[in-house]
Coordinates of N, CA and C in Angstrom, one line a residue:
X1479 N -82.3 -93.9 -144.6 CA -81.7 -94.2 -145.9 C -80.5 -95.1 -145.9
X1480 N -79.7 -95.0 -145.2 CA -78.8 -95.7 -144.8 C -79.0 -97.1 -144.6
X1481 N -79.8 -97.4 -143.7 CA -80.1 -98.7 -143.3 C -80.8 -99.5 -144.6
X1482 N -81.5 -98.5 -145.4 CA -81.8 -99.5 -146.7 C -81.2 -99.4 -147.5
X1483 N -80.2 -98.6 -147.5 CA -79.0 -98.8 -148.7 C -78.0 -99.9 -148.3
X1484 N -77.8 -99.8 -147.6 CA -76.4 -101.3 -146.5 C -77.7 -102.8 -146.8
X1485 N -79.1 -102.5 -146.7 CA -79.3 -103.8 -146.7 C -79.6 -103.9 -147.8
X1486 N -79.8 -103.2 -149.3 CA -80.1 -103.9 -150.6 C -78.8 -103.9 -151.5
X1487 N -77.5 -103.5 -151.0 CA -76.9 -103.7 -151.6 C -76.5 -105.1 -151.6
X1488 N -76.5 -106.0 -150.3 CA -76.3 -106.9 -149.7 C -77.5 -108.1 -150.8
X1489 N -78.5 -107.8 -151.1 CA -78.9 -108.5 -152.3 C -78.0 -108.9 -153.5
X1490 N -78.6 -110.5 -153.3 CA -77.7 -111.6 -154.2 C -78.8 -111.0 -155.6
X1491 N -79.9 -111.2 -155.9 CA -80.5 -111.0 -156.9 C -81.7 -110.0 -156.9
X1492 N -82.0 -109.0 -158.0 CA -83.2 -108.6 -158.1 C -84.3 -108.7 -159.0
X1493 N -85.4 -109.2 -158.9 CA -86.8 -109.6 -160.0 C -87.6 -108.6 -160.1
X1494 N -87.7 -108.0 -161.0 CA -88.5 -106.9 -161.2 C -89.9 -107.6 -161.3
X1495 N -91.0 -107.2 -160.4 CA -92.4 -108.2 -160.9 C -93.7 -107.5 -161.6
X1496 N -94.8 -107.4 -161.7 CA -95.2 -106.8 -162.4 C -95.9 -105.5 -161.7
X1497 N -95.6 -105.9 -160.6 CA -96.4 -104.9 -159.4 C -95.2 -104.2 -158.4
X1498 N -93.5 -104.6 -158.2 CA -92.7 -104.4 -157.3 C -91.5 -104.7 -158.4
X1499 N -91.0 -105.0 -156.9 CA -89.8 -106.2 -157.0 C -89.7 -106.9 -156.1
X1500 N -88.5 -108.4 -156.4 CA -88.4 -109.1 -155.3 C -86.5 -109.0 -155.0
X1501 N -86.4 -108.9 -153.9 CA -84.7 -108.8 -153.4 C -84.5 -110.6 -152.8
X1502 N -83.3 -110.9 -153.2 CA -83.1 -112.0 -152.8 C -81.6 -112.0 -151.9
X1503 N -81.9 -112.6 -150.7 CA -80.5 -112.8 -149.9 C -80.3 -113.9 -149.6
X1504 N -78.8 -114.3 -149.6 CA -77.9 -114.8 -149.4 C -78.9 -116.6 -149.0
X1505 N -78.6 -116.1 -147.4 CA -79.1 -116.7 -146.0 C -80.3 -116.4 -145.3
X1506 N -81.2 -117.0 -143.9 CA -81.9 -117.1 -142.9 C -80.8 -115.8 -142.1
X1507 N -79.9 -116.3 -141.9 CA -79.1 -115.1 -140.8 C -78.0 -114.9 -141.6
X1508 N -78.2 -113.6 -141.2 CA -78.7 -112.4 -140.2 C -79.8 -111.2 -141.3
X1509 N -79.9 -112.1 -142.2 CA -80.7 -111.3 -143.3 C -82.3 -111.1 -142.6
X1510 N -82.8 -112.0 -142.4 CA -84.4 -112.0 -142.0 C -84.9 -111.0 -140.9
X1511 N -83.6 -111.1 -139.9 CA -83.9 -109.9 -138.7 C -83.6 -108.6 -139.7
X1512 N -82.5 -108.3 -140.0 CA -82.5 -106.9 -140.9 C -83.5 -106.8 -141.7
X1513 N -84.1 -107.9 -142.2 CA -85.5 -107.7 -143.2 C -86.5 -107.0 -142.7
X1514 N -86.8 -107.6 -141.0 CA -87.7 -107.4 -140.5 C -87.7 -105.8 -139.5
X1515 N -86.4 -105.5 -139.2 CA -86.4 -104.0 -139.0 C -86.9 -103.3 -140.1
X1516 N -86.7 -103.4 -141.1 CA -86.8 -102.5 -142.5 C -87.9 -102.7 -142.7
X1517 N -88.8 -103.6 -142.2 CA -90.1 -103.8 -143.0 C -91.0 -103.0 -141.6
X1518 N -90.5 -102.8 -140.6 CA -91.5 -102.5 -139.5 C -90.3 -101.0 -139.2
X1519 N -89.4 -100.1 -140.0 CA -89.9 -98.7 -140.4 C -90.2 -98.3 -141.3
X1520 N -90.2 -99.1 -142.3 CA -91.2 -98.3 -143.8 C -92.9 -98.7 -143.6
X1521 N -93.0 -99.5 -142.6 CA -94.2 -99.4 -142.8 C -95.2 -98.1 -141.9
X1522 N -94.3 -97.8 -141.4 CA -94.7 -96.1 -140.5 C -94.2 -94.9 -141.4
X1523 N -93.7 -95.0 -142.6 CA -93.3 -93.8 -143.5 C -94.0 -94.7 -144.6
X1524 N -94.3 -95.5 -144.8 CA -94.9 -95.7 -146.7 C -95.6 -96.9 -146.4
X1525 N -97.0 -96.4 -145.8 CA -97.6 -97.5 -145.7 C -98.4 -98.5 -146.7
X1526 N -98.1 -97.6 -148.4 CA -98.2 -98.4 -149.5 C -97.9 -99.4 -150.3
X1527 N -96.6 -99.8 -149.4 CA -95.9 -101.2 -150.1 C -96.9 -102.1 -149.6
X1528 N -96.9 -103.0 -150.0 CA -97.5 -104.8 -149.8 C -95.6 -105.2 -149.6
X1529 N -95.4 -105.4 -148.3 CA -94.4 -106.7 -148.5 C -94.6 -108.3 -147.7
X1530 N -93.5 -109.2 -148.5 CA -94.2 -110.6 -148.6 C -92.6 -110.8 -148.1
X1531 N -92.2 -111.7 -147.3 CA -91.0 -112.5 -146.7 C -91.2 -113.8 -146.8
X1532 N -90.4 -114.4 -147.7 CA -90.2 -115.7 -147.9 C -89.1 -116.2 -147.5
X1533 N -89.4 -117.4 -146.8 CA -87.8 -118.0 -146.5 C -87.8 -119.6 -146.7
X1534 N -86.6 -119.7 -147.8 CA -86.4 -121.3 -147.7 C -86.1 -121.8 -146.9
X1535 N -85.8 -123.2 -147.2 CA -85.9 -124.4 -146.2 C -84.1 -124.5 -145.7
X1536 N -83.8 -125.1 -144.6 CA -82.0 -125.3 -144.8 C -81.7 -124.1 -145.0
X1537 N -81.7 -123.2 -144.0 CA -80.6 -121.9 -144.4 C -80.7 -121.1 -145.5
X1538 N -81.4 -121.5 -146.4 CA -81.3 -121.4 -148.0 C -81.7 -120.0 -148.0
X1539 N -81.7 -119.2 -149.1 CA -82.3 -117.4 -149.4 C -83.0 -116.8 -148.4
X1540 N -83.2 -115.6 -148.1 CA -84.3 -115.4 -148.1 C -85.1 -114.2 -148.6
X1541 N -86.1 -114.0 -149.4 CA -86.7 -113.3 -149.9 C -87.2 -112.2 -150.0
X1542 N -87.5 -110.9 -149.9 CA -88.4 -109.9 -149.7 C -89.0 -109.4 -150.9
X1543 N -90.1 -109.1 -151.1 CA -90.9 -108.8 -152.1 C -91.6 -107.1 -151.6
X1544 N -91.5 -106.0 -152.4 CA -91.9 -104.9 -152.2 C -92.9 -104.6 -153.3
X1545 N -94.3 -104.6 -153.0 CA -95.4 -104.5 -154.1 C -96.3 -103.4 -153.9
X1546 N -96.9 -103.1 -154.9 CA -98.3 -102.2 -154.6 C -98.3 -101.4 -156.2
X1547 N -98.6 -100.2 -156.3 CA -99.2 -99.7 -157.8 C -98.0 -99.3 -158.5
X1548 N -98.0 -98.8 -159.4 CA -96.5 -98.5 -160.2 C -96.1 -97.8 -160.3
X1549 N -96.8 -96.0 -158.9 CA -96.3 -95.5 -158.1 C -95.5 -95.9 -157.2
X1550 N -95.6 -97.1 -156.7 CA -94.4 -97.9 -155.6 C -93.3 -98.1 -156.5
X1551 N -93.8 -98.8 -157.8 CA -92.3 -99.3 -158.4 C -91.4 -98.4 -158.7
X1552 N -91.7 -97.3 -159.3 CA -91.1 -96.1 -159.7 C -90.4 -95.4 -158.4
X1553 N -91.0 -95.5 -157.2 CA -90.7 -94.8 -156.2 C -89.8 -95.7 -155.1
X1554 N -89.9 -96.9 -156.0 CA -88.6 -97.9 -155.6 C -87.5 -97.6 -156.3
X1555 N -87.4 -97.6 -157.8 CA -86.4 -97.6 -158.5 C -85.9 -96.6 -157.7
X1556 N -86.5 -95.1 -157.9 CA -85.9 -93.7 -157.3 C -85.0 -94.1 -155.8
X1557 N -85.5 -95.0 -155.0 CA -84.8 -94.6 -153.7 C -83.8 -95.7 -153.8
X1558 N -83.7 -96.6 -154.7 CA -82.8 -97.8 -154.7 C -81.7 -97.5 -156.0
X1559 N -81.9 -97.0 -156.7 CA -81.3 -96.9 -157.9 C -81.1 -98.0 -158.7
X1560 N -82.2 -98.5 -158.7 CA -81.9 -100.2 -159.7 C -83.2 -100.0 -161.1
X1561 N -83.0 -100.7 -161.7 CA -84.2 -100.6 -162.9 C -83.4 -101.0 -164.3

């Protein structure tokens, strides 16, 4: 819980979509390696998300998207406290 609370607070924006949300950060570094720990342990405790990593071009944002039924969204708001 810790490690995903330190890294979504660290989100510059959040998009609620119709299926998730999308978190947006900053930079390429050091955001994408933290992305990528977080995405490879939730995916051994909730293997119901769909997530999608996007990264611009030049340093620019980069992206994480957390999707799946509206069981996930609800069970995102709950562990993030956003909505």
């Amino acid at each position: 819980d810790a490690i995903t609370h330190e890294l979504f607070r660290h989100s510059v924006e959040i998009t609620e979509l119709d299926d998730g949300f999308a978190f947006r950060f900053p930079a390429f570094a050091p955001w994408a390696a933290r992305i990528l720990a977080f995405v490879a342990e939730e995916r051994q405790c909730c293997p119901f998300f769909q997530f999608e990593l996007i990264v611009a071009p030049d340093d620019g944002p980069v992206s994480l998207r957390l999707r799946g039924s509206e069981e996930v969204k609800a069970f995102v708001l709950g562990q993030l406290g956003i909505g």
